């Protein structure tokens, strides 16, 4: 029996998620719903039906996958605007194909295989007797020795976030912020990603707007690291050559899709449970047109994300106006305002608004230069 959850579930995520997964597998939706609310620290009214979960599963959106190459990483290497790029979470088969194809272009170093728990977003070294989980690797791409040096540094000092960030050319302010999040979450490794992401999303919300080039919640992301704030100018400067490099290699249609992906408002509960929302900002909040709940390729996480999606679809519908006040989500439907409190301020959902894209941010003619750190 798990302890009653009074705040956002921390420290017990492994137990919580294994029970949630078992409940979902056995079709115990009421219990699974309770587990999900515990993980989110947010009490949605009632469990969805199994039909609603199936229908939500079919509608999950592939926004952020933590699997495979990201377009901005490859474009930057092709354009020569980065000394070294680290591509994480690459399935070993894709990695082999990539190495065969590009070994004459780049110096390629491949890290040791690992598996990922996609609910907790933790990576563990791959074990020989664990055939079910797909094996992933990191690929270090460079035109010189930088990839090998980065892997050597990571092997020697696993916790040296600052050293690795400096080698990758991240801005010092952003390295410092991530190192701080990593240090505070060392007591609870389950939340390292979640804490860093939540702190970042809260850096401008509520009321402010983030720069869409710094949106971390999409495979289309330009940065490849968490900036210190969603309006960090040094991080924006770092994203600009990535946008230019993408514009040089991708079609206009594809660039428009990337821009659209990165500028959608985000409703975030905790990783991996969030939605991108099509809608319009009004004085009272975000008027919802469509709710796109993210789904991973990983089947276990995806099943839980489908439950979350069905739960959210039952609660938030096109036409609703949404905003956050303190730790409360406020939903206005047919002029009736209802307030839904999170279990604690710590667990309050975050609703992120993005600034409009600056003119010519994706400019293939922009001079590709290495930003000064
Ligand atoms: Zn910064």
mmCIF file of N, CA and C and ligand atoms in Angstrom, residues 171-175 227-229 232-235, ligand 1:
data_model
loop_
_atom_site.group_PDB
_atom_site.id
_atom_site.type_symbol
_atom_site.label_atom_id
_atom_site.label_comp_id
_atom_site.label_asym_id
_atom_site.label_seq_id
_atom_site.Cartn_x
_atom_site.Cartn_y
_atom_site.Cartn_z
ATOM 1 N N UNK A 171 25.799 28.576 -22.965
ATOM 2 C CA UNK A 171 26.077 29.823 -22.235
ATOM 3 C C UNK A 171 26.281 29.554 -20.739
ATOM 4 N N UNK A 172 27.223 30.265 -20.097
ATOM 5 C CA UNK A 172 27.534 30.026 -18.676
ATOM 6 C C UNK A 172 26.316 30.158 -17.762
ATOM 7 N N UNK A 173 25.424 31.132 -18.047
ATOM 8 C CA UNK A 173 24.249 31.324 -17.177
ATOM 9 C C UNK A 173 23.357 30.074 -17.218
ATOM 10 N N UNK A 174 23.251 29.461 -18.384
ATOM 11 C CA UNK A 174 22.377 28.291 -18.535
ATOM 12 C C UNK A 174 23.025 27.054 -17.895
ATOM 13 N N UNK A 175 24.352 26.937 -18.047
ATOM 14 C CA UNK A 175 25.073 25.819 -17.426
ATOM 15 C C UNK A 175 24.892 25.868 -15.909
ATOM 16 N N UNK A 227 17.829 26.062 -21.138
ATOM 17 C CA UNK A 227 18.406 27.371 -20.830
ATOM 18 C C UNK A 227 18.077 27.763 -19.391
ATOM 19 N N UNK A 228 18.676 28.862 -18.911
ATOM 20 C CA UNK A 228 18.417 29.273 -17.521
ATOM 21 C C UNK A 228 17.018 29.855 -17.385
ATOM 22 N N UNK A 229 16.540 30.511 -18.451
ATOM 23 C CA UNK A 229 15.189 31.064 -18.462
ATOM 24 C C UNK A 229 14.641 30.932 -19.874
ATOM 25 N N UNK A 232 16.146 33.783 -21.960
ATOM 26 C CA UNK A 232 17.594 34.039 -21.858
ATOM 27 C C UNK A 232 18.137 34.458 -23.234
ATOM 28 N N UNK A 233 18.671 35.667 -23.302
ATOM 29 C CA UNK A 233 19.106 36.189 -24.606
ATOM 30 C C UNK A 233 20.322 35.449 -25.144
ATOM 31 N N UNK A 234 21.173 34.994 -24.244
ATOM 32 C CA UNK A 234 22.355 34.247 -24.726
ATOM 33 C C UNK A 234 21.928 32.923 -25.330
ATOM 34 N N UNK A 235 20.893 32.317 -24.740
ATOM 35 C CA UNK A 235 20.382 31.072 -25.308
ATOM 36 C C UNK A 235 19.709 31.329 -26.656
HETATM 37 ZN ZN1 LIG B 1 21.107 31.541 -19.852
#
